[in-house]
C-alpha cells in the first residue's frame, strides 16, 4: 500500500479499540517471569555453552602479543577466539568500530577475545588468564581540546550539516537585543535493564541468533556484512527486549562473538555483556559544545538565530545533530546552523533516545529563557510570539499539523504557570528556594516502510506476524489494537507475533517511527485481508463492514470464522510512504514545566513536580503513551541533574561505568508528573493519523529544569549536569 495522499475516513476512525487505554497484552508474561529474554532462552537449543568477552585495556594502539594458552588450559574451557583465529571478517557499514578488535585497538574495552566454557563462571575466570601485550597509541579524549580540529561532516541521516537563510551575521549585528552564549552537554550512557545478550547456534553454514535487538532486518544485514555469510543463512529472533534507547539499534559485540564462539566450540553459545561492559563496549550519547546566538526586536520578534554544535566520534563516525531542531522550531528571517565533528578515541558515539533534539534542546531552550528575560517577556509568551506554521528555512513548506501554541497554553494552565514569580530567588519554602521553569519540546516525525502478515483461522482468531520489536514500549498492544479495529474483533481475539526475521520486515523500534509506521503496516495487511475475505464471499470490498467478529454487506452477514474456513485466510502487505514528508514539514510538539527546590545552604536541588502537554497526532493507546512520556521525562531529569559519563583524559575511558557510580533518577527524585495529550490527528502522517511520542517526551525536559533552577535561586548554569558545586558558590546569602 502506498501512502502518498492524506488519509481519509477509514476503519481506524471508529475508535472502538484504537485510542482506548488498554493494558499491555504482554504484561502478564513479563510480570510473571514467563517472557523469555535473549539470555534466558535455555530451551531453544540444547547443550549451550557460555561466552565471556575480554575487552581492550587501552583506548588506542596495537596488540603486540595475545597469549591464550593459559586460558585454554583452564577448567571447562572449550575455545578462545581472537583476531588471530577468527577467520576473515568484514565490518558492517552501519557500525563505526570493529566488533572484534585486533591487532588495532580502536577504543577502550573494545572486544578483543571471547572465551567459551561449560559454565559462566569458568568462562569469566578463564578470561582473566588471556595475556595481552600492547603498544599504546596517542589518542584524543577531550572534546574541548579537539574542538579546534573539528571539521564539517558529510551530510547524513540528519540532513545537511550546515544551513543558512538570509543574512544571519548582518541581522544579528543589528539586532536590538542579543544573546551569544555557549552551552555544554556531557557524554551520557545507556544502561537498559536487560544487558546486550545473545545465544548463537550454527546448523552447518546457517546461523540462528536469539538476541536483544531493536531492528531485526538491520541485525541480519549487519551480521551478514560482518561474518561474510549470506543474509538468507541468518535467522534472528528478538521477541522481548528489556530496553534499548538506541544502543540496540545495531548489533554489538555480544552477537558477533557469540556467533564466532559457537562456530569455534562447535556448540551453541550464550553471551551477555557484564554491566560495566555496557558503558565502554557499546555506544553512548556524545558530549556537545553548542554556541547559540539570538537577535530580536525590542518587542520580542526574533530577527536572527544561529546554532553551532560540536561533537566527537571515532574515525568514520558521525556527529550529534544537536542543531537540527533550531531549523524548524521558531520563526526568524535570518538563520544559520552548523555542525562540526572532531575525532575522539572514545567508545562509539551513536543514537540515544532522541539523538539530536534531546541535547540540542538542552541548550536552545535555556537560550530562549535567557532571551525572554532580556526582553522582559514571559518565557511562554516569547515562544508563542515566535511560533511559525511553516518551515522557517523553507517558507513554502507548511507543517502538516503544528499545535505548539496549544501545548504551551494548555501546559501553562495545568501547571499553574501564572503563579510563577518572574524575578529569581524570591519564593521560599523553609530552607528551600523554589522556582518554576519551562521549555518547548520538539521531535521530528519520521516514517519508514513497514510490513506485516495477518491471518484469520477457523476459530475467528486473528494472528499478526511482523519483525517489529517491543523494547518495553507497548508494540504488542498497539499492533493488537490496530488489527482488532481493522478486522472488527475484540482485542483478546488477536495474537501478535514479533521480533523474528522470518516475518515480514517492519519499521523496527527507533527514531520515534516505530509505533506509527508498524501499525500503518498492520493496517495495510489488514486492508489486504479484508479485501480477500470480501472477494471470497462475493462482497464489495469497498462497502463490506467488519464488526462483532463478522463481515457484513447489505442484509448478508458471515462470521469471520466461517469466511476463513478450515484452511484459514491470510494476507501480507506493507506501507510505503510517498512524498508527503517532503510536501509538509512533519513534527511532534510539546511543552514541559517543572518546579524545583534549591537548598539555600547546601545547593541541593530537588524536583518538586513536573508537567507536560504534547501534540503527537492520534494517541493509539493513552495508557502506554503516558508511560512512555513519564519515562522520558524521568530520563530528561537525569540528564539535567546527575547523568555524566566521566572521561579519564589520560586513558580514554568512562570511569563511572556501572550503576554504582553512574547516577540515574529513582522514584523518590520526582514526586509528581502530569502528562496531557492534545486532541489531534494528522492525516498527512499515516493512515493511523498518528505520530511518535516516545522520544518527544525527553526533548526539552532538562532545559525546563535548568530554567526552574535559575528561577529558584538566580544561578544560571549552562554546563550540564547541574550539580550543586556549580550552584553553591553563587547562591544568595542565607540570612
Coordinates of C-alpha atoms in Angstrom, one line a residue, residues 4-563:
X4 CA 1.1 9.4 -0.8
X5 CA -2.2 11.3 -0.3
X6 CA -3.6 12.5 3.0
X7 CA -5.7 9.9 4.8
X8 CA -9.4 10.0 4.5
X9 CA -12.0 8.3 6.8
X10 CA -11.1 4.7 7.4
X11 CA -11.9 1.9 9.8
X12 CA -9.3 3.2 12.3
X13 CA -11.5 6.3 12.8
X14 CA -14.1 4.1 14.5
X15 CA -12.0 4.3 17.7
X16 CA -13.6 1.3 19.2
X17 CA -10.3 -0.2 20.2
X18 CA -7.7 2.3 18.9
X19 CA -7.3 5.4 21.2
X20 CA -8.5 3.5 24.2
X21 CA -6.3 2.9 27.3
X22 CA -5.6 -0.8 27.1
X23 CA -3.4 -2.8 29.5
X24 CA -0.3 -4.3 27.8
X25 CA -1.1 -7.7 26.4
X26 CA 2.4 -8.8 27.2
X27 CA 2.1 -7.6 30.7
X28 CA 1.1 -10.9 32.3
X29 CA 4.1 -12.7 30.7
X30 CA 6.5 -10.1 31.9
X31 CA 5.2 -9.7 35.5
X32 CA 5.1 -13.5 35.9
X33 CA 8.6 -14.0 34.5
X34 CA 7.4 -16.1 31.6
X35 CA 8.5 -13.6 28.9
X36 CA 11.8 -15.1 27.5
X37 CA 14.6 -12.6 27.1
X38 CA 17.6 -13.4 25.0
X39 CA 19.9 -14.9 27.7
X40 CA 17.0 -16.9 29.2
X41 CA 16.2 -19.0 26.1
X42 CA 17.5 -22.1 27.8
X43 CA 15.2 -24.4 25.9
X44 CA 15.6 -23.2 22.3
X45 CA 18.7 -25.3 21.6
X46 CA 20.4 -27.9 23.7
X47 CA 23.9 -28.1 25.1
X48 CA 24.5 -24.4 25.4
X49 CA 28.0 -23.2 26.5
X50 CA 28.9 -19.8 27.9
X51 CA 30.9 -17.0 26.4
X52 CA 32.8 -14.1 28.2
X53 CA 34.3 -11.2 26.4
X54 CA 37.8 -9.9 27.0
X55 CA 38.0 -6.1 26.4
X56 CA 41.0 -4.0 25.4
X57 CA 42.8 -2.4 28.3
X58 CA 43.9 0.6 26.2
X59 CA 42.0 3.1 24.1
X60 CA 44.3 3.4 21.2
X61 CA 47.3 1.4 19.9
X62 CA 48.0 -2.2 18.8
X63 CA 48.0 -5.6 20.3
X64 CA 51.6 -6.9 20.0
X65 CA 51.0 -10.3 21.6
X66 CA 47.9 -12.2 22.7
X67 CA 48.6 -15.4 24.6
X68 CA 45.6 -17.7 25.1
X69 CA 47.4 -20.9 26.3
X70 CA 46.7 -20.5 30.0
X71 CA 43.1 -19.7 29.3
X72 CA 42.7 -22.7 27.0
X73 CA 44.1 -24.9 29.7
X74 CA 41.7 -23.7 32.4
X75 CA 38.9 -26.0 33.6
X76 CA 35.8 -26.2 31.3
X77 CA 37.2 -24.0 28.5
X78 CA 36.1 -25.1 25.0
X79 CA 37.6 -22.3 22.8
X80 CA 39.2 -18.9 22.8
X81 CA 38.6 -16.7 19.7
X82 CA 40.8 -13.7 18.9
X83 CA 41.6 -11.8 15.7
X84 CA 44.3 -14.4 15.1
X85 CA 42.0 -17.4 14.7
X86 CA 38.5 -15.9 14.0
X87 CA 38.9 -16.2 10.2
X88 CA 38.2 -13.5 7.7
X89 CA 35.7 -10.9 8.9
X90 CA 34.1 -7.8 7.5
X91 CA 32.8 -4.7 9.1
X92 CA 29.2 -3.7 8.9
X93 CA 28.8 -0.3 7.1
X94 CA 26.4 1.0 9.8
X95 CA 28.9 0.3 12.7
X96 CA 31.8 2.6 13.3
X97 CA 34.3 0.3 15.1
X98 CA 35.1 -3.4 14.5
X99 CA 33.1 -5.6 16.9
X100 CA 36.2 -7.9 17.3
X101 CA 39.2 -5.7 17.6
X102 CA 42.8 -6.6 16.9
X103 CA 45.6 -6.1 16.2
X104 CA 44.5 -2.5 16.0
X105 CA 42.6 -1.2 19.1
X106 CA 40.0 1.5 18.3
X107 CA 38.6 2.3 21.8
X108 CA 38.9 1.2 25.4
X109 CA 37.1 -2.1 26.2
X110 CA 36.7 -3.0 22.6
X111 CA 36.1 -6.7 22.4
X112 CA 39.4 -8.5 21.5
X113 CA 38.6 -12.0 22.6
X114 CA 35.9 -14.3 23.7
X115 CA 36.4 -17.3 26.0
X116 CA 33.8 -20.2 25.7
X117 CA 33.4 -22.6 28.6
X118 CA 31.0 -25.1 30.1
X119 CA 29.8 -22.6 32.7
X120 CA 29.7 -18.8 33.0
X121 CA 32.0 -18.9 36.0
X122 CA 34.6 -20.9 34.1
X123 CA 34.4 -18.6 31.1
X124 CA 34.8 -15.5 33.3
X125 CA 37.7 -17.0 35.3
X126 CA 39.5 -18.0 32.1
X127 CA 39.0 -14.6 30.5
X128 CA 41.3 -13.2 33.2
X129 CA 44.0 -15.6 32.0
X130 CA 44.2 -14.2 28.5
X131 CA 47.6 -12.4 28.4
X132 CA 47.8 -9.3 26.1
X133 CA 50.7 -7.0 25.4
X134 CA 50.0 -3.6 23.8
X135 CA 51.8 -0.7 22.2
X136 CA 49.8 2.2 23.5
X137 CA 49.0 4.9 21.0
X138 CA 48.2 8.6 21.4
X139 CA 44.5 9.5 21.4
X140 CA 42.1 12.4 21.7
X141 CA 39.6 12.1 24.5
X142 CA 38.5 15.7 25.3
X143 CA 36.0 17.5 23.1
X144 CA 37.1 21.0 24.3
X145 CA 40.7 20.2 23.3
X146 CA 39.7 18.6 20.0
X147 CA 37.2 21.3 19.1
X148 CA 39.7 23.4 17.0
X149 CA 40.4 20.4 14.8
X150 CA 36.7 19.6 14.1
X151 CA 35.6 19.5 10.5
X152 CA 32.3 19.8 8.7
X153 CA 31.0 16.2 8.4
X154 CA 29.3 14.7 5.4
X155 CA 25.6 15.3 5.1
X156 CA 23.8 12.3 6.6
X157 CA 20.7 11.0 8.3
X158 CA 20.0 14.3 9.9
X159 CA 20.2 16.2 6.7
X160 CA 22.7 18.9 5.7
X161 CA 25.5 19.6 8.1
X162 CA 25.1 23.4 7.6
X163 CA 22.1 25.6 6.6
X164 CA 21.8 29.3 6.0
X165 CA 18.9 31.5 5.2
X166 CA 19.1 35.3 4.8
X167 CA 21.9 37.3 6.3
X168 CA 22.4 35.9 9.8
X169 CA 25.6 37.8 10.6
X170 CA 24.2 41.2 9.5
X171 CA 20.9 40.7 11.2
X172 CA 22.5 39.6 14.5
X173 CA 24.8 42.6 14.4
X174 CA 21.9 45.0 14.0
X175 CA 19.5 43.3 16.5
X176 CA 18.3 45.5 19.3
X177 CA 18.5 42.7 21.9
X178 CA 21.1 39.9 21.6
X179 CA 22.2 36.7 23.2
X180 CA 25.5 35.0 22.5
X181 CA 26.1 32.0 24.8
X182 CA 27.8 28.6 24.9
X183 CA 26.4 25.5 26.5
X184 CA 27.8 22.1 27.1
X185 CA 26.3 18.6 27.5
X186 CA 28.3 15.7 28.7
X187 CA 28.7 12.1 27.4
X188 CA 25.8 10.0 28.6
X189 CA 25.4 6.3 28.6
X190 CA 22.6 3.8 28.0
X191 CA 22.1 1.2 30.7
X192 CA 19.0 -0.8 29.8
X193 CA 17.6 -3.2 32.4
X194 CA 18.5 -6.1 30.1
X195 CA 22.1 -6.1 29.0
X196 CA 23.2 -6.8 25.5
X197 CA 22.9 -10.5 25.2
X198 CA 22.8 -13.2 22.5
X199 CA 22.6 -17.0 22.0
X200 CA 24.1 -18.2 18.8
X201 CA 23.8 -21.7 17.2
X202 CA 25.0 -23.0 13.9
X203 CA 23.5 -25.7 11.7
X204 CA 26.1 -26.2 9.1
X205 CA 26.5 -22.8 7.5
X206 CA 23.3 -21.4 8.8
X207 CA 23.2 -19.2 11.9
X208 CA 20.4 -18.8 14.3
X209 CA 20.7 -15.9 16.8
X210 CA 18.4 -15.2 19.7
X211 CA 19.3 -11.7 20.8
X212 CA 18.3 -8.4 22.2
X213 CA 18.0 -6.0 19.3
X214 CA 15.6 -3.2 18.2
X215 CA 15.9 -3.6 14.4
X216 CA 15.7 -7.2 13.2
X217 CA 16.3 -6.6 9.5
X218 CA 19.3 -4.4 10.3
X219 CA 20.7 -7.1 12.6
X220 CA 20.5 -9.7 9.7
X221 CA 22.2 -7.2 7.4
X222 CA 25.0 -6.3 9.8
X223 CA 25.7 -9.9 10.7
X224 CA 25.9 -10.8 7.0
X225 CA 28.4 -8.0 6.4
X226 CA 30.4 -8.9 9.5
X227 CA 30.5 -12.7 9.3
X228 CA 30.6 -12.6 5.4
X229 CA 27.7 -15.0 5.0
X230 CA 24.5 -14.6 3.0
X231 CA 21.5 -13.0 4.7
X232 CA 19.5 -16.0 3.7
X233 CA 21.6 -18.1 6.1
X234 CA 20.8 -15.9 9.1
X235 CA 17.8 -16.2 11.4
X236 CA 17.4 -13.6 14.1
X237 CA 14.8 -13.6 16.9
X238 CA 14.2 -11.0 19.5
X239 CA 10.6 -11.2 20.7
X240 CA 11.2 -9.5 24.1
X241 CA 13.7 -6.7 24.8
X242 CA 14.4 -5.2 28.2
X243 CA 15.0 -1.7 27.0
X244 CA 17.2 -0.3 24.2
X245 CA 17.1 3.5 24.0
X246 CA 19.1 3.3 20.7
X247 CA 22.0 1.2 22.0
X248 CA 20.5 -1.9 20.4
X249 CA 19.6 -0.4 17.0
X250 CA 22.6 -2.2 15.6
X251 CA 24.3 -5.5 16.6
X252 CA 27.0 -5.2 19.2
X253 CA 29.9 -7.4 20.2
X254 CA 27.7 -9.9 22.1
X255 CA 26.0 -11.0 18.8
X256 CA 29.2 -11.4 16.8
X257 CA 31.3 -13.0 19.4
X258 CA 28.5 -15.4 20.4
X259 CA 28.4 -16.5 16.8
X260 CA 32.2 -16.8 16.5
X261 CA 32.5 -18.6 19.8
X262 CA 29.7 -21.1 18.8
X263 CA 31.5 -21.8 15.5
X264 CA 34.8 -22.4 17.2
X265 CA 33.4 -24.5 20.0
X266 CA 31.0 -26.5 17.9
X267 CA 28.3 -25.7 20.4
X268 CA 25.6 -23.1 20.9
X269 CA 27.0 -20.2 22.9
X270 CA 25.2 -17.7 25.1
X271 CA 26.8 -14.5 26.0
X272 CA 25.8 -11.3 27.9
X273 CA 27.8 -8.2 28.4
X274 CA 28.6 -7.6 32.0
X275 CA 27.1 -4.3 33.3
X276 CA 30.4 -2.4 33.2
X277 CA 31.0 -3.5 29.6
X278 CA 27.8 -1.8 28.5
X279 CA 29.3 1.6 29.2
X280 CA 32.6 1.3 27.3
X281 CA 32.0 -1.6 25.0
X282 CA 28.8 -0.4 23.3
X283 CA 27.7 3.1 22.3
X284 CA 26.9 6.3 24.1
X285 CA 25.4 9.8 23.5
X286 CA 28.4 12.1 22.7
X287 CA 29.2 15.2 24.5
X288 CA 28.4 18.5 22.8
X289 CA 29.6 22.1 22.8
X290 CA 26.9 24.4 21.5
X291 CA 27.0 28.1 20.7
X292 CA 23.7 29.9 20.3
X293 CA 23.1 33.4 19.1
X294 CA 19.7 35.0 19.0
X295 CA 18.8 38.5 18.0
X296 CA 15.4 40.1 18.4
X297 CA 13.5 43.4 18.2
X298 CA 12.7 45.1 21.5
X299 CA 9.1 43.7 21.2
X300 CA 10.5 40.2 21.1
X301 CA 10.4 39.1 17.4
X302 CA 13.4 37.0 16.5
X303 CA 15.3 38.5 13.6
X304 CA 18.4 36.3 13.7
X305 CA 19.0 32.8 15.1
X306 CA 22.2 30.8 14.9
X307 CA 23.1 27.5 16.4
X308 CA 26.5 25.8 16.1
X309 CA 27.3 22.4 17.5
X310 CA 30.5 20.4 18.1
X311 CA 30.7 16.7 19.0
X312 CA 33.2 13.9 18.5
X313 CA 33.4 10.3 17.4
X314 CA 35.7 7.6 16.3
X315 CA 37.2 7.9 12.8
X316 CA 34.4 7.2 10.3
X317 CA 31.6 8.0 12.9
X318 CA 29.0 10.7 12.7
X319 CA 28.0 13.9 14.7
X320 CA 25.4 14.5 17.3
X321 CA 23.0 16.6 15.3
X322 CA 22.1 19.0 18.1
X323 CA 21.4 22.0 15.9
X324 CA 18.6 20.4 13.8
X325 CA 15.6 21.4 15.8
X326 CA 16.7 25.0 15.6
X327 CA 16.0 24.8 11.9
X328 CA 12.3 24.2 12.5
X329 CA 11.2 25.3 15.9
X330 CA 11.0 29.1 15.8
X331 CA 10.4 31.8 13.2
X332 CA 13.1 34.3 12.2
X333 CA 14.1 35.5 8.7
X334 CA 17.9 35.2 9.1
X335 CA 19.1 31.8 10.2
X336 CA 22.3 29.7 10.4
X337 CA 23.1 26.3 11.7
X338 CA 26.4 24.5 11.6
X339 CA 27.6 21.0 12.7
X340 CA 31.2 20.1 13.3
X341 CA 32.7 16.8 14.1
X342 CA 36.0 16.1 15.9
X343 CA 37.8 12.8 16.1
X344 CA 37.7 11.3 19.6
X345 CA 39.0 7.9 20.5
X346 CA 36.3 7.2 23.0
X347 CA 33.8 4.3 22.6
X348 CA 31.4 4.8 19.7
X349 CA 29.1 7.7 19.8
X350 CA 25.7 6.9 18.4
X351 CA 21.9 7.1 18.8
X352 CA 20.5 7.6 22.3
X353 CA 16.8 8.4 22.9
X354 CA 16.0 11.4 20.7
X355 CA 19.5 11.9 19.2
X356 CA 20.0 15.5 18.1
X357 CA 16.9 17.1 19.7
X358 CA 17.5 15.9 23.2
X359 CA 20.9 17.5 23.7
X360 CA 20.1 20.3 21.3
X361 CA 17.0 21.5 23.3
X362 CA 19.1 21.3 26.5
X363 CA 20.9 24.3 25.1
X364 CA 18.3 26.1 22.8
X365 CA 15.6 26.2 25.5
X366 CA 17.9 27.7 28.1
X367 CA 18.9 30.3 25.5
X368 CA 15.2 31.1 24.8
X369 CA 14.7 31.5 28.6
X370 CA 17.7 33.9 28.8
X371 CA 16.5 35.8 25.8
X372 CA 13.0 36.2 27.3
X373 CA 14.5 37.6 30.4
X374 CA 16.5 40.2 28.5
X375 CA 13.3 41.2 26.6
X376 CA 11.3 41.3 29.9
X377 CA 8.8 38.8 28.3
X378 CA 7.2 35.8 29.9
X379 CA 9.0 32.7 28.5
X380 CA 5.8 31.1 27.3
X381 CA 4.6 34.3 25.5
X382 CA 8.1 34.8 23.9
X383 CA 7.8 31.3 22.4
X384 CA 4.2 31.9 21.2
X385 CA 5.3 35.2 19.7
X386 CA 7.8 33.4 17.5
X387 CA 5.7 30.4 16.5
X388 CA 5.5 29.5 12.8
X389 CA 3.1 27.4 10.8
X390 CA 5.7 26.9 8.0
X391 CA 9.2 25.5 7.9
X392 CA 11.2 28.7 8.6
X393 CA 14.0 27.6 6.4
X394 CA 11.6 26.8 3.5
X395 CA 8.5 29.0 4.0
X396 CA 6.7 27.3 1.1
X397 CA 6.5 24.1 3.1
X398 CA 3.7 24.2 5.7
X399 CA 3.6 21.9 8.8
X400 CA 1.2 19.0 8.4
X401 CA -0.1 19.8 11.8
X402 CA 1.5 22.0 14.4
X403 CA 0.0 22.9 17.7
X404 CA 2.9 24.2 19.8
X405 CA 0.8 27.1 21.0
X406 CA -1.8 24.8 22.2
X407 CA 0.7 22.8 24.2
X408 CA 2.2 26.0 25.7
X409 CA -1.1 27.4 26.7
X410 CA -2.6 24.1 28.0
X411 CA 0.6 23.1 29.8
X412 CA 0.9 26.5 31.4
X413 CA -2.7 26.4 32.6
X414 CA -2.5 22.9 34.0
X415 CA 0.8 23.7 35.8
X416 CA -0.3 27.0 37.3
X417 CA 2.4 29.0 35.5
X418 CA 0.5 32.2 36.3
X419 CA 1.7 31.8 39.9
X420 CA 5.4 32.0 38.9
X421 CA 7.4 34.9 40.2
X422 CA 9.4 36.2 37.2
X423 CA 12.1 37.5 39.5
X424 CA 14.6 34.8 40.6
X425 CA 15.2 33.8 44.2
X426 CA 12.0 35.3 45.6
X427 CA 9.9 32.3 46.6
X428 CA 10.9 30.3 49.7
X429 CA 9.6 27.2 51.5
X430 CA 11.5 26.9 54.7
X431 CA 15.1 26.5 53.8
X432 CA 14.2 25.9 50.1
X433 CA 14.3 28.4 47.3
X434 CA 11.5 27.5 44.9
X435 CA 11.3 28.2 41.2
X436 CA 9.4 27.3 38.0
X437 CA 10.8 26.7 34.6
X438 CA 9.5 25.7 31.2
X439 CA 10.7 24.6 27.8
X440 CA 9.3 23.7 24.4
X441 CA 9.5 20.1 23.2
X442 CA 10.1 19.2 19.5
X443 CA 10.9 16.0 17.7
X444 CA 10.7 15.3 14.0
X445 CA 8.0 12.8 12.8
X446 CA 9.8 10.1 10.8
X447 CA 8.1 7.3 9.0
X448 CA 9.5 4.3 7.2
X449 CA 8.3 1.3 5.2
X450 CA 6.8 -1.4 7.3
X451 CA 5.2 -4.7 6.6
X452 CA 3.1 -7.4 8.3
X453 CA 1.2 -10.6 7.6
X454 CA -2.3 -11.0 9.0
X455 CA -4.2 -14.2 9.1
X456 CA -7.5 -15.5 10.4
X457 CA -8.3 -19.1 11.4
X458 CA -11.4 -21.3 11.6
X459 CA -12.0 -20.1 15.2
X460 CA -12.0 -16.4 14.1
X461 CA -8.7 -15.7 15.8
X462 CA -6.6 -13.0 14.1
X463 CA -2.8 -13.5 14.1
X464 CA -0.4 -10.7 13.2
X465 CA 3.2 -11.5 12.3
X466 CA 5.8 -8.8 11.8
X467 CA 9.5 -8.5 12.7
X468 CA 8.6 -5.3 14.7
X469 CA 10.1 -5.3 18.2
X470 CA 8.9 -4.3 21.6
X471 CA 11.6 -2.6 23.7
X472 CA 9.2 -2.1 26.6
X473 CA 7.2 0.5 24.7
X474 CA 3.9 -1.4 24.1
X475 CA 4.3 -2.5 20.5
X476 CA 2.4 -5.8 21.1
X477 CA -0.6 -3.9 22.4
X478 CA -1.0 -1.2 19.8
X479 CA -0.5 -3.7 17.0
X480 CA -3.2 -5.9 18.5
X481 CA -5.4 -2.8 18.8
X482 CA -4.9 -2.0 15.2
X483 CA -5.7 -5.5 14.0
X484 CA -8.8 -5.6 16.3
X485 CA -10.1 -2.3 14.9
X486 CA -9.5 -3.2 11.3
X487 CA -10.9 -6.8 11.5
X488 CA -13.8 -6.0 13.8
X489 CA -12.9 -8.4 16.6
X490 CA -12.2 -7.9 20.3
X491 CA -8.5 -7.4 21.3
X492 CA -8.5 -10.8 23.1
X493 CA -9.1 -12.4 19.7
X494 CA -5.8 -11.1 18.3
X495 CA -2.5 -12.9 18.6
X496 CA 0.7 -10.8 17.9
X497 CA 4.0 -12.4 16.9
X498 CA 7.0 -10.1 16.9
X499 CA 10.8 -10.0 16.5
X500 CA 11.5 -12.8 14.1
X501 CA 13.4 -12.3 10.8
X502 CA 11.2 -14.9 9.1
X503 CA 8.3 -12.4 9.5
X504 CA 7.7 -9.5 7.1
X505 CA 10.1 -6.6 7.6
X506 CA 8.8 -3.8 9.7
X507 CA 9.9 -0.4 10.7
X508 CA 11.6 -1.7 13.9
X509 CA 11.9 0.3 17.1
X510 CA 13.8 3.5 16.8
X511 CA 13.7 7.2 15.8
X512 CA 10.2 7.5 17.2
X513 CA 8.9 6.0 14.0
X514 CA 8.1 2.5 15.4
X515 CA 4.5 2.9 16.6
X516 CA 3.1 4.9 13.7
X517 CA 4.9 3.0 11.0
X518 CA 4.5 -0.5 12.3
X519 CA 0.7 0.0 12.9
X520 CA 0.4 1.5 9.5
X521 CA 2.0 -1.7 8.1
X522 CA -0.5 -3.8 10.0
X523 CA -3.3 -1.5 8.7
X524 CA -2.1 -2.2 5.1
X525 CA -2.0 -6.0 5.7
X526 CA -5.4 -5.9 7.4
X527 CA -6.8 -3.9 4.4
X528 CA -5.5 -6.6 2.1
X529 CA -7.1 -9.4 4.3
X530 CA -10.4 -7.5 4.4
X531 CA -10.3 -7.3 0.6
X532 CA -9.5 -11.0 0.3
X533 CA -12.4 -12.0 2.6
X534 CA -14.9 -9.8 0.9
X535 CA -14.0 -11.1 -2.5
X536 CA -14.1 -14.7 -1.3
X537 CA -17.7 -14.1 -0.1
X538 CA -18.7 -12.2 -3.3
X539 CA -19.0 -8.9 -1.4
X540 CA -17.8 -5.5 -2.5
X541 CA -14.5 -4.8 -0.5
X542 CA -15.3 -1.0 -0.5
X543 CA -18.7 -1.4 1.2
X544 CA -18.3 -4.5 3.3
X545 CA -18.1 -3.8 7.0
X546 CA -16.2 -5.8 9.7
X547 CA -17.7 -5.7 13.2
X548 CA -18.5 -8.1 16.1
X549 CA -16.5 -10.8 14.5
X550 CA -18.5 -10.7 11.3
X551 CA -18.3 -9.3 7.8
X552 CA -21.5 -7.7 6.6
X553 CA -22.8 -6.4 3.2
X554 CA -26.4 -5.3 2.9
X555 CA -28.5 -7.8 4.7
X556 CA -25.9 -10.6 4.5
X557 CA -23.7 -11.4 7.5
X558 CA -21.0 -14.0 7.7
X559 CA -18.8 -14.8 10.7
X560 CA -15.0 -14.4 10.1
X561 CA -14.5 -17.9 11.3
X562 CA -16.8 -19.2 8.6
X563 CA -15.2 -16.9 6.0

